[in-house]
Amino acid sequence: MSNEDYYRQNAQQFFTDTASVDMSALYLPFIDCLTPGARILDAGCGSGRDVKAFSEMGFAVEAFDASAELVALARQLSGKPVAQMRFQDVDAVETYDGIWCCASLLHVSEAELPDIMTKLALALKPGGVWYLSFKHGRGEREKDGRRFTDMDEGGLQKLIEGINTLDGDIPAKNTRGIKREAGSESAKVKRFALETAKIWQTADVRAGRSNEVWLNAIIKKSLI
């Protein structure tokens, strides 16, 4: 079973299990880095819980998910026009003040993560903040019909360092791709660096799952 098949068959149960979970403790280190009315992208928004929460805080929120079934539920919960798309479809350049990837990048394969994360980094404005979370661990696995990429502190730091090339240049293939997707081969892609501002572990807050550990990180982007 693919992840897409899993969420097609289990979207309502996933929504029921996640939509009412209190995530306020994780919101704080993210929103503390944002100004009022900041523009946020919820990338892989699932139930739409966080879209709703950030919107109610006064932020301008855009969101997407790959699952058509979850997109419909997220639209209903949040009242926002959630898009159906995949990480691979992200083509924005320096658009968002904040990007929120809560338990979403963990469904991207290890091989694809560098390119996907580069796309998201390009979509973030200089000075922007990026929250992401993975199940704590290392490597790829399958559980209950879903594929996961787990991450620990060392693995995440290595991934960030890989995006930050030695001279701060974006790899040529990503530069060409983002220019093409942005509709202009002449578009200027600025050199940037990502910095891990905070990295920490938390227990799963869902009922009966407190033994599951999550890796959380706040990443900041600067120009070089």
Short mmCIF file of C-alpha atoms in Angstrom, two decimals:
data_model
loop_
_atom_site.label_atom_id
_atom_site.label_comp_id
_atom_site.label_asym_id
_atom_site.label_seq_id
_atom_site.Cartn_x
_atom_site.Cartn_y
_atom_site.Cartn_z
CA MET A 1 0.00 0.00 0.00
CA SER A 2 1.27 3.50 -0.86
CA ASN A 3 0.91 6.50 1.45
CA GLU A 4 -1.63 7.87 -1.01
CA ASP A 5 -3.70 4.68 -0.78
CA TYR A 6 -3.49 4.73 3.01
CA TYR A 7 -4.86 8.25 3.32
CA ARG A 8 -7.49 7.58 0.66
CA GLN A 9 -8.80 4.71 2.77
CA ASN A 10 -8.21 6.19 6.23
CA ALA A 11 -8.65 9.95 5.82
CA GLN A 12 -11.65 10.21 8.15
CA GLN A 13 -9.97 8.21 10.92
CA PHE A 14 -6.76 10.24 10.57
CA PHE A 15 -8.80 13.44 10.76
CA THR A 16 -10.62 12.22 13.86
CA ASP A 17 -7.33 11.28 15.54
CA THR A 18 -5.49 14.53 14.80
CA ALA A 19 -7.86 17.46 14.27
CA SER A 20 -8.41 18.21 17.96
CA VAL A 21 -4.88 17.57 19.26
CA ASP A 22 -3.52 20.51 21.25
CA MET A 23 -0.35 21.68 19.48
CA SER A 24 -0.02 25.04 21.23
CA ALA A 25 3.34 24.18 22.83
CA LEU A 26 4.82 23.57 19.38
CA TYR A 27 3.28 26.71 17.90
CA LEU A 28 5.05 29.02 20.35
CA PRO A 29 8.69 28.76 19.18
CA PHE A 30 7.48 29.17 15.59
CA ILE A 31 5.13 32.13 15.97
CA ASP A 32 7.59 33.89 18.30
CA CYS A 33 9.75 34.35 15.20
CA LEU A 34 6.94 35.88 13.13
CA THR A 35 5.45 39.36 12.93
CA PRO A 36 1.67 39.93 13.13
CA GLY A 37 -0.08 39.03 9.88
CA ALA A 38 2.92 37.08 8.55
CA ARG A 39 2.39 34.81 5.55
CA ILE A 40 2.61 31.10 6.41
CA LEU A 41 2.65 28.00 4.21
CA ASP A 42 1.37 24.84 5.89
CA ALA A 43 3.05 22.23 3.69
CA GLY A 44 1.33 18.88 4.08
CA CYS A 45 -1.47 20.18 6.28
CA GLY A 46 -3.32 16.91 6.94
CA SER A 47 -6.52 17.60 8.86
CA GLY A 48 -6.18 21.40 8.57
CA ARG A 49 -5.88 21.75 12.34
CA ASP A 50 -2.86 24.05 12.16
CA VAL A 51 -4.25 26.05 9.22
CA LYS A 52 -7.25 26.86 11.39
CA ALA A 53 -5.11 27.69 14.43
CA PHE A 54 -2.72 30.02 12.60
CA SER A 55 -5.59 31.72 10.76
CA GLU A 56 -7.34 32.40 14.05
CA MET A 57 -4.11 33.98 15.31
CA GLY A 58 -4.31 36.49 12.47
CA PHE A 59 -1.72 35.04 10.12
CA ALA A 60 -2.22 34.80 6.35
CA VAL A 61 -2.16 31.05 5.79
CA GLU A 62 -1.85 29.02 2.60
CA ALA A 63 -1.88 25.25 2.73
CA PHE A 64 -1.71 22.11 0.67
CA ASP A 65 -1.84 18.35 1.03
CA ALA A 66 -1.37 15.49 -1.42
CA SER A 67 -4.52 13.64 -0.31
CA ALA A 68 -7.73 14.75 -1.99
CA GLU A 69 -9.72 13.31 0.90
CA LEU A 70 -7.72 15.22 3.53
CA VAL A 71 -7.84 18.40 1.46
CA ALA A 72 -11.64 18.26 1.53
CA LEU A 73 -11.66 17.73 5.30
CA ALA A 74 -9.05 20.47 5.87
CA ARG A 75 -11.09 22.94 3.82
CA GLN A 76 -14.17 22.12 5.85
CA LEU A 77 -12.37 22.51 9.20
CA SER A 78 -10.34 25.62 8.40
CA GLY A 79 -12.60 27.43 5.96
CA LYS A 80 -9.53 28.03 3.78
CA PRO A 81 -8.98 27.12 0.11
CA VAL A 82 -6.50 24.30 0.78
CA ALA A 83 -4.79 23.16 -2.42
CA GLN A 84 -4.25 19.58 -3.50
CA MET A 85 -0.60 19.26 -4.49
CA ARG A 86 2.64 17.52 -3.55
CA PHE A 87 5.93 18.84 -2.22
CA GLN A 88 7.36 18.29 -5.69
CA ASP A 89 4.92 20.93 -7.02
CA VAL A 90 6.18 23.76 -4.80
CA ASP A 91 7.58 26.48 -7.06
CA ALA A 92 7.31 29.67 -5.00
CA VAL A 93 10.39 31.86 -4.58
CA GLU A 94 10.91 33.95 -1.42
CA THR A 95 7.17 34.09 -0.77
CA TYR A 96 6.56 32.98 2.82
CA ASP A 97 7.60 34.42 6.17
CA GLY A 98 7.11 31.02 7.75
CA ILE A 99 6.78 27.43 6.57
CA TRP A 100 5.16 24.80 8.77
CA CYS A 101 5.94 21.12 8.06
CA CYS A 102 4.41 19.28 10.99
CA ALA A 103 4.69 15.50 10.52
CA SER A 104 4.62 15.85 6.75
CA LEU A 105 8.18 15.60 5.42
CA LEU A 106 8.41 12.22 7.13
CA HIS A 107 6.58 10.72 4.15
CA VAL A 108 9.28 11.89 1.71
CA SER A 109 11.93 9.31 0.87
CA GLU A 110 15.53 9.87 1.98
CA ALA A 111 16.58 10.16 -1.66
CA GLU A 112 14.07 12.94 -2.36
CA LEU A 113 14.46 14.93 0.86
CA PRO A 114 17.41 17.15 -0.26
CA ASP A 115 15.60 18.39 -3.38
CA ILE A 116 12.24 18.76 -1.61
CA MET A 117 13.77 20.69 1.25
CA THR A 118 15.67 22.92 -1.19
CA LYS A 119 12.36 23.76 -2.90
CA LEU A 120 10.85 24.71 0.45
CA ALA A 121 13.92 26.73 1.43
CA LEU A 122 13.65 28.66 -1.82
CA ALA A 123 9.99 29.41 -1.05
CA LEU A 124 10.96 30.94 2.30
CA LYS A 125 11.79 34.63 2.48
CA PRO A 126 15.23 35.69 3.74
CA GLY A 127 14.90 35.99 7.50
CA GLY A 128 12.04 33.50 7.43
CA VAL A 129 11.42 30.66 9.86
CA TRP A 130 10.70 27.00 9.13
CA TYR A 131 9.31 24.42 11.54
CA LEU A 132 9.60 20.74 10.73
CA SER A 133 9.14 17.47 12.58
CA PHE A 134 9.95 13.80 12.05
CA LYS A 135 9.54 10.65 14.07
CA HIS A 136 12.80 10.33 15.98
CA GLY A 137 15.09 7.65 14.58
CA ARG A 138 17.14 6.97 11.50
CA GLY A 139 16.28 5.49 8.12
CA GLU A 140 13.21 4.41 6.20
CA ARG A 141 10.51 2.01 7.39
CA GLU A 142 6.93 0.94 6.75
CA LYS A 143 4.23 0.70 9.40
CA ASP A 144 0.52 -0.05 9.01
CA GLY A 145 0.66 0.59 5.28
CA ARG A 146 2.55 3.91 5.41
CA ARG A 147 6.18 4.61 4.55
CA PHE A 148 8.20 6.81 6.90
CA THR A 149 11.59 8.46 6.88
CA ASP A 150 12.75 8.84 10.48
CA MET A 151 15.29 11.46 11.51
CA ASP A 152 17.60 12.12 14.43
CA GLU A 153 19.59 15.23 15.31
CA GLY A 154 22.69 14.18 13.40
CA GLY A 155 20.76 13.17 10.31
CA LEU A 156 18.86 16.45 10.19
CA GLN A 157 22.00 18.51 10.65
CA LYS A 158 23.71 16.58 7.86
CA LEU A 159 20.71 17.24 5.62
CA ILE A 160 20.79 20.97 6.37
CA GLU A 161 24.54 21.09 5.76
CA GLY A 162 24.02 19.34 2.44
CA ILE A 163 21.62 22.08 1.33
CA ASN A 164 24.10 24.70 2.49
CA THR A 165 26.79 24.05 -0.11
CA LEU A 166 30.30 25.15 0.73
CA ASP A 167 30.05 28.49 -1.05
CA GLY A 168 26.36 29.01 -0.37
CA ASP A 169 25.31 28.39 -3.97
CA ILE A 170 22.15 26.47 -4.73
CA PRO A 171 23.00 23.29 -6.70
CA ALA A 172 22.75 23.99 -10.41
CA LYS A 173 19.99 21.47 -11.06
CA ASN A 174 17.80 23.08 -8.40
CA THR A 175 18.54 26.58 -9.70
CA ARG A 176 17.51 25.63 -13.22
CA GLY A 177 14.43 23.80 -12.00
CA ILE A 178 13.15 26.59 -9.79
CA LYS A 179 13.69 29.20 -12.49
CA ARG A 180 11.78 27.08 -14.96
CA GLU A 181 8.95 26.41 -12.52
CA ALA A 182 8.77 30.10 -11.62
CA GLY A 183 8.23 30.83 -15.29
CA SER A 184 11.45 32.72 -15.95
CA GLU A 185 14.82 31.28 -16.87
CA SER A 186 16.30 34.69 -16.04
CA ALA A 187 14.87 34.77 -12.52
CA LYS A 188 17.54 35.61 -9.96
CA VAL A 189 17.97 32.99 -7.26
CA LYS A 190 19.80 34.45 -4.29
CA ARG A 191 22.42 32.55 -2.34
CA PHE A 192 21.22 31.56 1.11
CA ALA A 193 22.13 29.56 4.17
CA LEU A 194 19.93 27.61 6.57
CA GLU A 195 20.67 27.58 10.28
CA THR A 196 19.20 25.26 12.89
CA ALA A 197 18.02 27.71 15.55
CA LYS A 198 16.48 25.07 17.81
CA ILE A 199 16.19 21.29 17.82
CA TRP A 200 14.37 19.29 20.47
CA GLN A 201 12.45 16.11 21.19
CA THR A 202 8.85 15.77 22.35
CA ALA A 203 6.53 12.91 23.22
CA ASP A 204 3.50 12.30 21.02
CA VAL A 205 0.53 14.13 22.56
CA ARG A 206 -2.11 11.82 21.10
CA ALA A 207 -3.87 9.52 23.53
CA GLY A 208 -2.04 6.23 24.08
CA ARG A 209 1.02 7.23 22.06
CA SER A 210 3.19 9.05 24.59
CA ASN A 211 5.97 6.46 24.07
CA GLU A 212 6.50 7.76 20.51
CA VAL A 213 9.21 10.42 20.24
CA TRP A 214 9.28 13.29 17.76
CA LEU A 215 12.21 15.34 16.55
CA ASN A 216 11.31 19.03 16.15
CA ALA A 217 13.39 21.81 14.63
CA ILE A 218 13.23 25.52 13.96
CA ILE A 219 15.27 26.48 10.90
CA LYS A 220 16.07 30.05 9.87
CA LYS A 221 17.09 31.31 6.45
CA SER A 222 19.57 34.09 5.75
CA LEU A 223 21.19 35.46 2.61
CA ILE A 224 24.93 35.21 2.14
#
